[in-house]
Amino acid sequence: MDIGILGGGIAGLSMALALRKQGYNPSVYERRAGPATSGAGVTLWPNACFVLEALGVLHDIQAMGGRPLAVHRQDAAGNSLGGLDIGLLDRAMGYPTCTVLRRDLQAVLLNHAVKAGVAVAFGRRALGIELGGHGRAVAHFEQGPSIRPDLLIGADGRMASVARTFVAGDNTPIYQGFVNWIGVAQGPHALVSDISIRDFWGAGERFGCVAVRPDLVYWAAAQARPLSDPMPGRQGRNEVQRLFAQWPEPISRVIRATPEEAIRLIAVHDLEPLHTWSRANVLLVGDAAHAPLPTSGQGACQALEDAWHLARCLKGARGGLEEAFQTFAHLRAPKTARLAEQGRVFARGLFATDPETCRLRNARAKASDPARDVQALAAAWGQGLPLPLGAASAAVAGSGLGSLYHTE
Ligand SMILES: Cc1cc2nc3c(=O)[nH]c(=O)nc-3n(C[C@H](O)[C@H](O)[C@H](O)COP(=O)(O)OP(=O)(O)OC[C@H]3O[C@@H](n4cnc5c(N)ncnc54)[C@H](O)[C@@H]3O)c2cc1C
């Protein structure tokens, strides 16, 4: 079967690797001129590391990444709001958590895909997809010939997916009321004392610092901002410094250690869940199918899960593509829709500006039961995967996530 994949991001490359492992010969078409060099970092929770292990790349990613053992939450004055025992979560799910720079994750996936014989074509921006003869889709590119594979996988992200436009007739990302500045800080010396995730909550503002190594920390500074307000200017570092000047360390230290050109501003959008992820022989995966907010912590993890599931669905389907698409959507839609909704709920609490709402949110986070939070996350994130102990937490799954997400 001839398989074309639009987009060489996390979804596209992991999908190519998973399909290669099942004996298929996919080709990837990526609009960038070369390998990814931008972006900050990604936390790969145990469900993602399960997939990375199955793809044979976990070892290489761990070699470039960090092994965080805790999330520490604080308010803007430095008071503790509890946290998450990541070591306990890892044990409950049977796989590690890994923090890694996005470019390193992409590089490992690309190297393994190329070594496995996947053809990755850069400089191939898809312009549109149309239905050709025999009900088969044809993808057209800005440069180079059109393609007409047996299966076309749309892994072209959340903001302007041509595959989603073909499948759903429209692609309208939804601005969710906050912007993110993202950056990577690298110091000659340690910027933080340990490998952990530090999450600071204010009123309408949030700062997250994620250590890969003590001297390598990626971060996201977020601020609630209506779309009608002018977007912040290009002088990202000064603006972030000013906004978070009074917040606890290591925030100022980390911002100072970030070169201006390594800071990027993102107006954060997500997508409404779709009723269907396929049309003709085109299937959506990753953000093109189900982009959650970064507050879900699961966008890349779910893109990786897609790869693992789809390769199995294709192999197992005797009824051809239609059956494989249906099985895939049946497996993936409920989990991804739930996570997207939780990301929105969490964001509404995080970016609340009303002092009383923030006080209640913080009190709830502080009073949360860390063991129950771990169980709830293990059950939610492990759902649908054969994790060693995932089933042990299933009893909590129905009750929704723990206090981490109870922010309203
Ligand atoms: C600030 C921030 C922090 C995040 N942190 C985390 C985290 O800690 N953990 C986590 O699990 N998730 C995280 N996410 C979410 C995660 O980054 C995404 O869910 C993930 O990148 C989705 O992968 P993807 O391959 O579907 O999309 P993308 O990574 O966007 O890749 C899409 C690819 O398609 C290419 N493309 C686009 N259009 C075309 C076209 N027309 N033709 C050809 N190629 C095209 C793009 O160049 C790109 O390479 C975060 C997101 C943000 C914004």
Tab-separated table of C-alpha atoms and ligand atoms in Angstrom:
chain	number	residue	atom	x	y	z
A	1	MET	CA	0.000	0.000	0.000
A	2	ASP	CA	1.324	3.432	-0.975
A	3	ILE	CA	1.076	5.752	2.081
A	4	GLY	CA	1.682	9.502	2.037
A	5	ILE	CA	1.917	11.534	5.255
A	6	LEU	CA	1.423	15.305	5.150
A	7	GLY	CA	3.523	16.920	7.895
A	8	GLY	CA	6.790	15.820	9.458
A	9	GLY	CA	6.067	16.932	13.014
A	10	ILE	CA	5.726	14.642	16.019
A	11	ALA	CA	2.601	12.951	14.631
A	12	GLY	CA	3.896	12.536	11.078
A	13	LEU	CA	7.324	11.156	11.962
A	14	SER	CA	6.118	8.837	14.718
A	15	MET	CA	3.377	7.599	12.387
A	16	ALA	CA	5.953	6.899	9.676
A	17	LEU	CA	8.079	4.939	12.149
A	18	ALA	CA	5.133	2.936	13.482
A	19	LEU	CA	4.003	2.072	9.945
A	20	ARG	CA	7.543	1.056	8.935
A	21	LYS	CA	7.615	-1.293	11.922
A	22	GLN	CA	4.482	-2.961	10.544
A	23	GLY	CA	6.130	-3.409	7.147
A	24	TYR	CA	4.576	-0.441	5.276
A	25	ASN	CA	6.566	2.042	3.172
A	26	PRO	CA	5.274	5.516	4.044
A	27	SER	CA	6.612	8.783	2.598
A	28	VAL	CA	6.536	12.049	4.566
A	29	TYR	CA	5.954	15.471	2.941
A	30	GLU	CA	7.008	18.396	5.162
A	31	ARG	CA	6.710	22.104	4.324
A	32	ARG	CA	9.823	23.123	6.294
A	33	ALA	CA	13.004	23.394	4.270
A	34	GLY	CA	14.853	21.092	6.684
A	35	PRO	CA	14.759	19.469	10.120
A	36	ALA	CA	12.940	21.328	12.923
A	37	THR	CA	15.077	23.801	14.858
A	38	SER	CA	12.516	25.882	16.747
A	39	GLY	CA	10.066	25.460	19.610
A	40	ALA	CA	10.803	25.018	23.287
A	41	GLY	CA	10.282	21.633	24.912
A	42	VAL	CA	7.828	18.862	25.500
A	43	THR	CA	7.067	16.769	28.560
A	44	LEU	CA	6.521	13.186	27.478
A	45	TRP	CA	4.385	11.520	30.107
A	46	PRO	CA	4.508	7.709	30.641
A	47	ASN	CA	1.828	6.988	28.020
A	48	ALA	CA	4.034	8.706	25.419
A	49	CYS	CA	7.142	6.884	26.648
A	50	PHE	CA	5.306	3.573	26.244
A	51	VAL	CA	4.836	4.419	22.546
A	52	LEU	CA	8.408	5.681	22.170
A	53	GLU	CA	9.680	2.413	23.632
A	54	ALA	CA	7.496	0.439	21.194
A	55	LEU	CA	8.957	2.509	18.346
A	56	GLY	CA	12.491	1.739	19.568
A	57	VAL	CA	13.431	5.377	20.219
A	58	LEU	CA	12.940	5.842	23.963
A	59	HIS	CA	16.568	5.176	24.798
A	60	ASP	CA	17.797	7.908	22.427
A	61	ILE	CA	15.222	10.395	23.678
A	62	GLN	CA	16.115	9.731	27.297
A	63	ALA	CA	19.774	10.273	26.392
A	64	MET	CA	18.901	13.836	25.275
A	65	GLY	CA	16.198	14.468	27.870
A	66	GLY	CA	15.628	14.821	31.588
A	67	ARG	CA	13.869	12.586	34.088
A	68	PRO	CA	11.684	14.862	36.228
A	69	LEU	CA	10.530	13.471	39.530
A	70	ALA	CA	8.101	16.138	40.690
A	71	VAL	CA	5.814	19.013	39.734
A	72	HIS	CA	6.059	21.831	42.301
A	73	ARG	CA	3.170	24.302	42.232
A	74	GLN	CA	3.492	27.759	43.787
A	75	ASP	CA	1.538	30.975	43.757
A	76	ALA	CA	3.051	34.216	42.522
A	77	ALA	CA	4.305	35.010	46.024
A	78	GLY	CA	6.120	31.699	46.318
A	79	ASN	CA	3.653	29.876	48.595
A	80	SER	CA	3.434	26.169	47.918
A	81	LEU	CA	0.256	24.911	46.235
A	82	GLY	CA	1.267	21.259	46.407
A	83	GLY	CA	2.359	19.324	43.384
A	84	LEU	CA	2.617	15.959	41.743
A	85	ASP	CA	4.890	13.047	42.586
A	86	ILE	CA	6.031	12.114	39.079
A	87	GLY	CA	8.076	9.186	40.405
A	88	LEU	CA	4.860	7.716	41.792
A	89	LEU	CA	3.032	8.386	38.517
A	90	ASP	CA	5.807	6.659	36.564
A	91	ARG	CA	5.612	3.652	38.834
A	92	ALA	CA	1.816	3.539	38.564
A	93	MET	CA	2.013	3.599	34.754
A	94	GLY	CA	5.116	1.446	34.377
A	95	TYR	CA	7.015	3.924	32.160
A	96	PRO	CA	9.124	7.021	32.826
A	97	THR	CA	8.320	10.664	32.202
A	98	CYS	CA	10.838	12.518	30.060
A	99	THR	CA	11.417	16.234	29.431
A	100	VAL	CA	13.091	17.059	26.128
A	101	LEU	CA	13.675	19.976	23.778
A	102	ARG	CA	11.306	19.817	20.853
A	103	ARG	CA	14.110	19.964	18.296
A	104	ASP	CA	15.841	16.997	19.983
A	105	LEU	CA	12.647	14.926	20.004
A	106	GLN	CA	12.081	15.762	16.340
A	107	ALA	CA	15.712	14.940	15.471
A	108	VAL	CA	15.543	11.513	17.126
A	109	LEU	CA	12.269	10.670	15.354
A	110	LEU	CA	13.651	11.888	12.026
A	111	ASN	CA	16.937	9.973	12.359
A	112	HIS	CA	15.157	6.746	13.209
A	113	ALA	CA	12.618	7.203	10.422
A	114	VAL	CA	15.319	7.850	7.826
A	115	LYS	CA	17.420	4.941	9.097
A	116	ALA	CA	14.362	2.700	8.825
A	117	GLY	CA	14.033	3.680	5.160
A	118	VAL	CA	11.238	6.282	5.348
A	119	ALA	CA	11.469	8.885	2.574
A	120	VAL	CA	11.163	12.354	4.164
A	121	ALA	CA	10.773	15.162	1.617
A	122	PHE	CA	11.348	18.697	2.924
A	123	GLY	CA	10.176	21.860	1.167
A	124	ARG	CA	6.865	20.190	0.242
A	125	ARG	CA	4.046	22.464	1.397
A	126	ALA	CA	0.666	20.934	0.603
A	127	LEU	CA	-1.682	23.527	-0.881
A	128	GLY	CA	-4.828	21.478	-1.011
A	129	ILE	CA	-6.414	18.080	-1.443
A	130	GLU	CA	-9.092	17.197	-3.954
A	131	LEU	CA	-11.025	14.066	-4.713
A	132	GLY	CA	-9.720	12.416	-7.869
A	133	GLY	CA	-10.997	9.483	-9.898
A	134	HIS	CA	-12.039	6.250	-8.118
A	135	GLY	CA	-12.725	8.299	-4.946
A	136	ARG	CA	-9.054	8.680	-4.178
A	137	ALA	CA	-7.581	11.934	-2.842
A	138	VAL	CA	-4.909	13.881	-4.690
A	139	ALA	CA	-2.633	16.216	-2.703
A	140	HIS	CA	-1.137	19.211	-4.504
A	141	PHE	CA	2.028	20.982	-3.378
A	142	GLU	CA	3.552	24.401	-3.821
A	143	GLN	CA	6.564	22.700	-5.366
A	144	GLY	CA	6.934	19.247	-6.822
A	145	PRO	CA	4.482	16.758	-8.240
A	146	SER	CA	1.059	15.974	-6.772
A	147	ILE	CA	0.606	12.637	-5.009
A	148	ARG	CA	-2.223	10.125	-5.127
A	149	PRO	CA	-1.380	7.481	-2.519
A	150	ASP	CA	-3.629	4.620	-1.440
A	151	LEU	CA	-3.741	6.164	2.038
A	152	LEU	CA	-3.141	9.854	2.769
A	153	ILE	CA	-2.522	10.704	6.420
A	154	GLY	CA	-3.069	14.323	7.465
A	155	ALA	CA	-0.530	15.167	10.182
A	156	ASP	CA	-0.232	18.838	9.281
A	157	GLY	CA	-0.911	20.388	12.678
A	158	ARG	CA	-3.584	22.589	14.180
A	159	MET	CA	-3.391	26.025	12.608
A	160	ALA	CA	-3.796	25.545	8.855
A	161	SER	CA	-4.296	21.854	8.180
A	162	VAL	CA	-5.183	21.280	4.534
A	163	ALA	CA	-6.113	17.697	5.441
A	164	ARG	CA	-8.613	18.879	8.044
A	165	THR	CA	-10.074	21.313	5.542
A	166	PHE	CA	-10.534	18.411	3.114
A	167	VAL	CA	-12.081	16.102	5.715
A	168	ALA	CA	-14.246	18.584	7.630
A	169	GLY	CA	-14.798	21.208	4.938
A	170	ASP	CA	-13.300	23.835	7.195
A	171	ASN	CA	-10.475	24.426	9.658
A	172	THR	CA	-11.067	27.107	12.237
A	173	PRO	CA	-8.735	27.023	15.244
A	174	ILE	CA	-10.297	28.648	18.316
A	175	TYR	CA	-8.373	31.240	20.303
A	176	GLN	CA	-8.737	30.293	23.961
A	177	GLY	CA	-8.016	33.655	25.537
A	178	PHE	CA	-4.319	33.466	26.404
A	179	VAL	CA	-0.921	33.899	24.854
A	180	ASN	CA	2.257	31.947	25.563
A	181	TRP	CA	5.809	33.149	25.314
A	182	ILE	CA	8.024	30.094	25.041
A	183	GLY	CA	11.788	29.954	25.433
A	184	VAL	CA	14.821	27.802	26.135
A	185	ALA	CA	17.340	28.981	28.750
A	186	GLN	CA	20.851	27.632	28.823
A	187	GLY	CA	23.342	28.738	31.426
A	188	PRO	CA	27.049	28.161	31.857
A	189	HIS	CA	26.051	27.042	35.366
A	190	ALA	CA	22.977	25.438	36.938
A	191	LEU	CA	19.789	27.503	36.602
A	192	VAL	CA	17.780	25.200	38.863
A	193	SER	CA	18.741	22.841	41.652
A	194	ASP	CA	16.943	19.728	40.419
A	195	ILE	CA	15.162	18.163	37.451
A	196	SER	CA	11.561	19.049	38.121
A	197	ILE	CA	8.640	20.994	36.699
A	198	ARG	CA	7.923	24.280	38.451
A	199	ASP	CA	4.452	25.668	37.862
A	200	PHE	CA	3.643	29.191	39.147
A	201	TRP	CA	0.045	30.412	39.196
A	202	GLY	CA	-1.040	34.045	39.390
A	203	ALA	CA	-4.235	35.860	38.449
A	204	GLY	CA	-4.502	35.674	34.671
A	205	GLU	CA	-0.833	34.723	34.447
A	206	ARG	CA	1.187	31.546	34.733
A	207	PHE	CA	4.845	30.640	34.438
A	208	GLY	CA	6.068	27.081	33.909
A	209	CYS	CA	9.774	26.101	34.041
A	210	VAL	CA	10.726	22.611	32.940
A	211	ALA	CA	14.262	21.363	33.522
A	212	VAL	CA	15.937	19.058	31.033
A	213	ARG	CA	19.248	19.444	32.888
A	214	PRO	CA	20.075	21.848	35.702
A	215	ASP	CA	21.655	24.186	33.108
A	216	LEU	CA	18.996	23.637	30.411
A	217	VAL	CA	15.443	24.758	31.151
A	218	TYR	CA	12.559	25.377	28.794
A	219	TRP	CA	9.710	27.582	29.868
A	220	ALA	CA	6.314	28.966	28.961
A	221	ALA	CA	4.995	32.270	30.276
A	222	ALA	CA	1.275	32.704	29.794
A	223	GLN	CA	-1.060	35.650	30.089
A	224	ALA	CA	-4.839	35.937	29.651
A	225	ARG	CA	-5.475	38.396	26.839
A	226	PRO	CA	-8.644	38.990	24.816
A	227	LEU	CA	-8.099	38.684	21.078
A	228	SER	CA	-9.320	42.271	20.705
A	229	ASP	CA	-6.306	43.525	22.750
A	230	PRO	CA	-3.210	44.336	20.746
A	231	MET	CA	-0.816	41.389	20.794
A	232	PRO	CA	2.440	41.995	22.674
A	233	GLY	CA	5.354	43.323	20.657
A	234	ARG	CA	8.385	41.483	19.403
A	235	GLN	CA	10.586	42.481	22.367
A	236	GLY	CA	9.584	39.271	24.117
A	237	ARG	CA	12.251	39.163	26.771
A	238	ASN	CA	11.636	42.670	28.130
A	239	GLU	CA	7.900	42.116	28.225
A	240	VAL	CA	8.158	38.771	30.030
A	241	GLN	CA	10.794	40.155	32.430
A	242	ARG	CA	8.505	43.037	33.307
A	243	LEU	CA	5.404	40.855	33.770
A	244	PHE	CA	7.112	38.330	36.049
A	245	ALA	CA	9.685	40.584	37.763
A	246	GLN	CA	8.130	40.159	41.217
A	247	TRP	CA	7.576	36.405	40.931
A	248	PRO	CA	9.831	33.883	42.718
A	249	GLU	CA	13.106	32.573	41.347
A	250	PRO	CA	14.144	30.824	39.201
A	251	ILE	CA	11.831	32.799	36.896
A	252	SER	CA	13.984	35.926	36.400
A	253	ARG	CA	17.167	33.864	36.246
A	254	VAL	CA	15.715	31.620	33.565
A	255	ILE	CA	14.411	34.541	31.467
A	256	ARG	CA	17.797	36.292	31.696
A	257	ALA	CA	19.524	33.122	30.474
A	258	THR	CA	17.323	32.993	27.361
A	259	PRO	CA	18.572	34.718	24.206
A	260	GLU	CA	15.996	37.122	22.755
A	261	GLU	CA	15.914	35.139	19.492
A	262	ALA	CA	15.028	31.953	21.414
A	263	ILE	CA	11.725	33.475	22.644
A	264	ARG	CA	8.551	33.011	20.631
A	265	LEU	CA	5.042	34.341	21.153
A	266	ILE	CA	2.050	32.089	20.456
A	267	ALA	CA	-1.638	33.045	20.538
A	268	VAL	CA	-2.932	29.735	21.873
A	269	HIS	CA	-5.673	28.003	19.872
A	270	ASP	CA	-7.315	24.609	20.030
A	271	LEU	CA	-9.852	22.829	17.831
A	272	GLU	CA	-13.397	21.610	18.365
A	273	PRO	CA	-13.685	17.811	18.326
A	274	LEU	CA	-14.764	16.502	14.910
A	275	HIS	CA	-17.537	13.989	14.209
A	276	THR	CA	-15.314	12.200	11.754
A	277	TRP	CA	-11.576	12.126	11.134
A	278	SER	CA	-11.656	10.652	7.648
A	279	ARG	CA	-13.017	11.220	4.161
A	280	ALA	CA	-12.345	8.883	1.242
A	281	ASN	CA	-8.782	7.614	1.780
A	282	VAL	CA	-7.660	10.582	3.950
A	283	LEU	CA	-7.300	10.225	7.725
A	284	LEU	CA	-6.421	12.933	10.243
A	285	VAL	CA	-4.017	12.307	13.128
A	286	GLY	CA	-2.254	14.386	15.788
A	287	ASP	CA	-3.181	18.043	16.181
A	288	ALA	CA	-4.948	18.066	12.796
A	289	ALA	CA	-7.479	15.660	14.316
A	290	HIS	CA	-7.653	16.674	17.970
A	291	ALA	CA	-5.463	19.613	19.077
A	292	PRO	CA	-5.822	20.152	22.834
A	293	LEU	CA	-4.564	23.224	24.680
A	294	PRO	CA	-1.032	23.040	26.120
A	295	THR	CA	-2.728	23.059	29.552
A	296	SER	CA	-3.787	19.452	28.859
A	297	GLY	CA	-0.087	18.498	28.809
A	298	GLN	CA	-1.011	15.784	26.324
A	299	GLY	CA	-0.949	17.077	22.721
A	300	ALA	CA	2.300	15.425	21.656
A	301	CYS	CA	1.592	12.385	23.849
A	302	GLN	CA	-1.717	11.851	22.047
A	303	ALA	CA	-0.079	12.324	18.637
A	304	LEU	CA	2.301	9.499	19.603
A	305	GLU	CA	-0.582	7.327	20.767
A	306	ASP	CA	-2.250	7.857	17.375
A	307	ALA	CA	0.807	6.392	15.670
A	308	TRP	CA	0.805	3.292	17.838
A	309	HIS	CA	-2.939	2.680	17.417
A	310	LEU	CA	-3.214	3.395	13.692
A	311	ALA	CA	-0.395	1.034	12.737
A	312	ARG	CA	-2.199	-1.722	14.629
A	313	CYS	CA	-5.614	-0.842	13.210
A	314	LEU	CA	-4.282	-0.986	9.639
A	315	LYS	CA	-2.573	-4.290	10.205
A	316	GLY	CA	-5.617	-5.822	11.851
A	317	ALA	CA	-8.276	-4.571	9.404
A	318	ARG	CA	-9.520	-7.211	6.981
A	319	GLY	CA	-12.209	-4.860	5.697
A	320	GLY	CA	-9.675	-2.395	4.286
A	321	LEU	CA	-9.202	1.284	5.031
A	322	GLU	CA	-12.786	2.000	5.994
A	323	GLU	CA	-12.717	-0.585	8.764
A	324	ALA	CA	-9.303	0.603	9.955
A	325	PHE	CA	-10.482	4.239	10.051
A	326	GLN	CA	-13.599	3.314	12.004
A	327	THR	CA	-11.717	1.226	14.546
A	328	PHE	CA	-9.121	3.969	14.933
A	329	ALA	CA	-11.685	6.711	15.514
A	330	HIS	CA	-13.636	4.493	17.904
A	331	LEU	CA	-10.472	3.931	19.943
A	332	ARG	CA	-9.124	7.465	19.831
A	333	ALA	CA	-11.997	9.957	19.714
A	334	PRO	CA	-13.364	9.606	23.282
A	335	LYS	CA	-9.971	9.862	24.961
A	336	THR	CA	-8.734	12.801	22.900
A	337	ALA	CA	-12.035	14.693	23.246
A	338	ARG	CA	-11.934	14.201	27.026
A	339	LEU	CA	-8.364	15.477	27.263
A	340	ALA	CA	-9.159	18.492	25.077
A	341	GLU	CA	-12.091	19.360	27.328
A	342	GLN	CA	-9.945	18.953	30.462
A	343	GLY	CA	-7.349	21.265	28.912
A	344	ARG	CA	-10.048	23.920	28.485
A	345	VAL	CA	-11.382	23.492	32.021
A	346	PHE	CA	-7.884	23.721	33.452
A	347	ALA	CA	-7.138	26.828	31.352
A	348	ARG	CA	-10.319	28.566	32.556
A	349	GLY	CA	-9.198	28.108	36.156
A	350	LEU	CA	-5.579	28.999	35.471
A	351	PHE	CA	-6.330	32.194	33.614
A	352	ALA	CA	-9.094	33.416	35.886
A	353	THR	CA	-8.498	37.006	36.938
A	354	ASP	CA	-11.113	37.312	39.659
A	355	PRO	CA	-9.246	37.203	43.037
A	356	GLU	CA	-11.850	35.046	44.790
A	357	THR	CA	-11.836	32.442	41.995
A	358	CYS	CA	-8.031	32.357	42.127
A	359	ARG	CA	-8.058	32.012	45.910
A	360	LEU	CA	-10.474	29.070	45.735
A	361	ARG	CA	-8.503	27.473	42.897
A	362	ASN	CA	-5.277	27.729	44.890
A	363	ALA	CA	-6.894	26.431	48.088
A	364	ARG	CA	-8.248	23.439	46.182
A	365	ALA	CA	-4.895	22.686	44.584
A	366	LYS	CA	-3.173	22.923	47.961
A	367	ALA	CA	-5.673	20.597	49.610
A	368	SER	CA	-5.517	18.013	46.850
A	369	ASP	CA	-4.617	14.443	47.695
A	370	PRO	CA	-1.352	13.709	45.808
A	371	ALA	CA	-1.912	9.936	45.752
A	372	ARG	CA	-5.380	10.359	44.303
A	373	ASP	CA	-4.103	12.804	41.691
A	374	VAL	CA	-1.535	10.237	40.590
A	375	GLN	CA	-4.162	7.512	40.363
A	376	ALA	CA	-6.532	9.712	38.382
A	377	LEU	CA	-3.852	10.815	35.941
A	378	ALA	CA	-2.559	7.256	35.503
A	379	ALA	CA	-6.064	6.049	34.723
A	380	ALA	CA	-6.865	8.888	32.314
A	381	TRP	CA	-3.558	8.948	30.472
A	382	GLY	CA	-3.101	5.168	30.434
A	383	GLN	CA	-6.568	4.502	29.027
A	384	GLY	CA	-6.515	2.325	25.893
A	385	LEU	CA	-2.866	1.295	26.277
A	386	PRO	CA	-1.551	-2.043	27.590
A	387	LEU	CA	0.434	-0.455	30.405
A	388	PRO	CA	1.590	-2.842	33.125
A	389	LEU	CA	-0.400	-1.273	35.937
A	390	GLY	CA	-2.755	1.062	34.083
A	391	ALA	CA	-5.733	-1.126	34.833
A	392	ALA	CA	-5.090	-0.888	38.557
A	393	SER	CA	-6.167	2.734	38.440
A	394	ALA	CA	-9.211	2.146	36.276
A	395	ALA	CA	-11.567	2.509	39.205
A	396	VAL	CA	-10.780	6.194	39.362
A	397	ALA	CA	-11.105	6.775	35.630
A	398	GLY	CA	-14.820	7.352	35.682
A	399	SER	CA	-14.559	9.976	38.375
A	400	GLY	CA	-12.564	12.322	36.128
A	401	LEU	CA	-9.179	13.765	36.897
A	402	GLY	CA	-8.067	14.683	40.355
A	403	SER	CA	-7.818	18.113	41.870
A	404	LEU	CA	-5.195	19.119	39.316
A	405	TYR	CA	-8.029	19.748	36.934
A	406	HIS	CA	-10.690	20.817	39.400
A	407	THR	CA	-9.994	24.462	38.971
A	408	GLU	CA	-13.441	25.891	38.515
B	1	LIG	C1	3.535	26.019	24.211
B	1	LIG	C2	3.192	24.579	23.975
B	1	LIG	C3	3.661	23.615	24.855
B	1	LIG	C4	3.326	22.267	24.667
B	1	LIG	N1	3.781	21.343	25.553
B	1	LIG	C5	3.446	20.055	25.408
B	1	LIG	C6	3.901	19.064	26.343
B	1	LIG	O1	4.632	19.375	27.297
B	1	LIG	N2	3.506	17.774	26.159
B	1	LIG	C7	2.727	17.401	25.116
B	1	LIG	O2	2.401	16.204	25.009
B	1	LIG	N3	2.285	18.307	24.209
B	1	LIG	C8	2.625	19.617	24.320
B	1	LIG	N4	2.183	20.534	23.421
B	1	LIG	C9	1.351	20.097	22.286
B	1	LIG	C10	2.199	19.538	21.155
B	1	LIG	O3	3.222	20.435	20.816
B	1	LIG	C11	1.369	19.243	19.920
B	1	LIG	O4	0.196	18.585	20.276
B	1	LIG	C12	2.178	18.379	18.955
B	1	LIG	O5	3.255	19.111	18.437
B	1	LIG	C13	1.297	17.852	17.827
B	1	LIG	O6	2.094	17.228	16.853
B	1	LIG	P1	1.649	17.271	15.325
B	1	LIG	O7	2.731	16.566	14.584
B	1	LIG	O8	0.250	16.813	15.195
B	1	LIG	O9	1.637	18.796	14.947
B	1	LIG	P2	2.913	19.747	14.727
B	1	LIG	O10	3.940	19.473	15.756
B	1	LIG	O11	2.365	21.137	14.617
B	1	LIG	O12	3.493	19.304	13.319
B	1	LIG	C14	2.803	19.558	12.131
B	1	LIG	C15	3.820	19.501	11.002
B	1	LIG	O13	3.153	19.653	9.760
B	1	LIG	C16	3.861	20.582	8.959
B	1	LIG	N5	2.878	21.187	8.053
B	1	LIG	C17	1.895	22.059	8.373
B	1	LIG	N6	1.197	22.399	7.291
B	1	LIG	C18	1.739	21.719	6.252
B	1	LIG	C19	1.449	21.667	4.875
B	1	LIG	N7	0.466	22.398	4.331
B	1	LIG	N8	2.207	20.855	4.077
B	1	LIG	C20	3.228	20.113	4.601
B	1	LIG	N9	3.564	20.159	5.919
B	1	LIG	C21	2.813	20.945	6.719
B	1	LIG	C22	4.456	21.564	9.952
B	1	LIG	O14	5.548	22.273	9.417
B	1	LIG	C23	4.850	20.621	11.092
B	1	LIG	O15	6.139	20.093	10.916
B	1	LIG	C24	2.505	21.889	23.574
B	1	LIG	C25	2.034	22.846	22.693
B	1	LIG	C26	2.377	24.185	22.877
B	1	LIG	C27	1.856	25.218	21.917
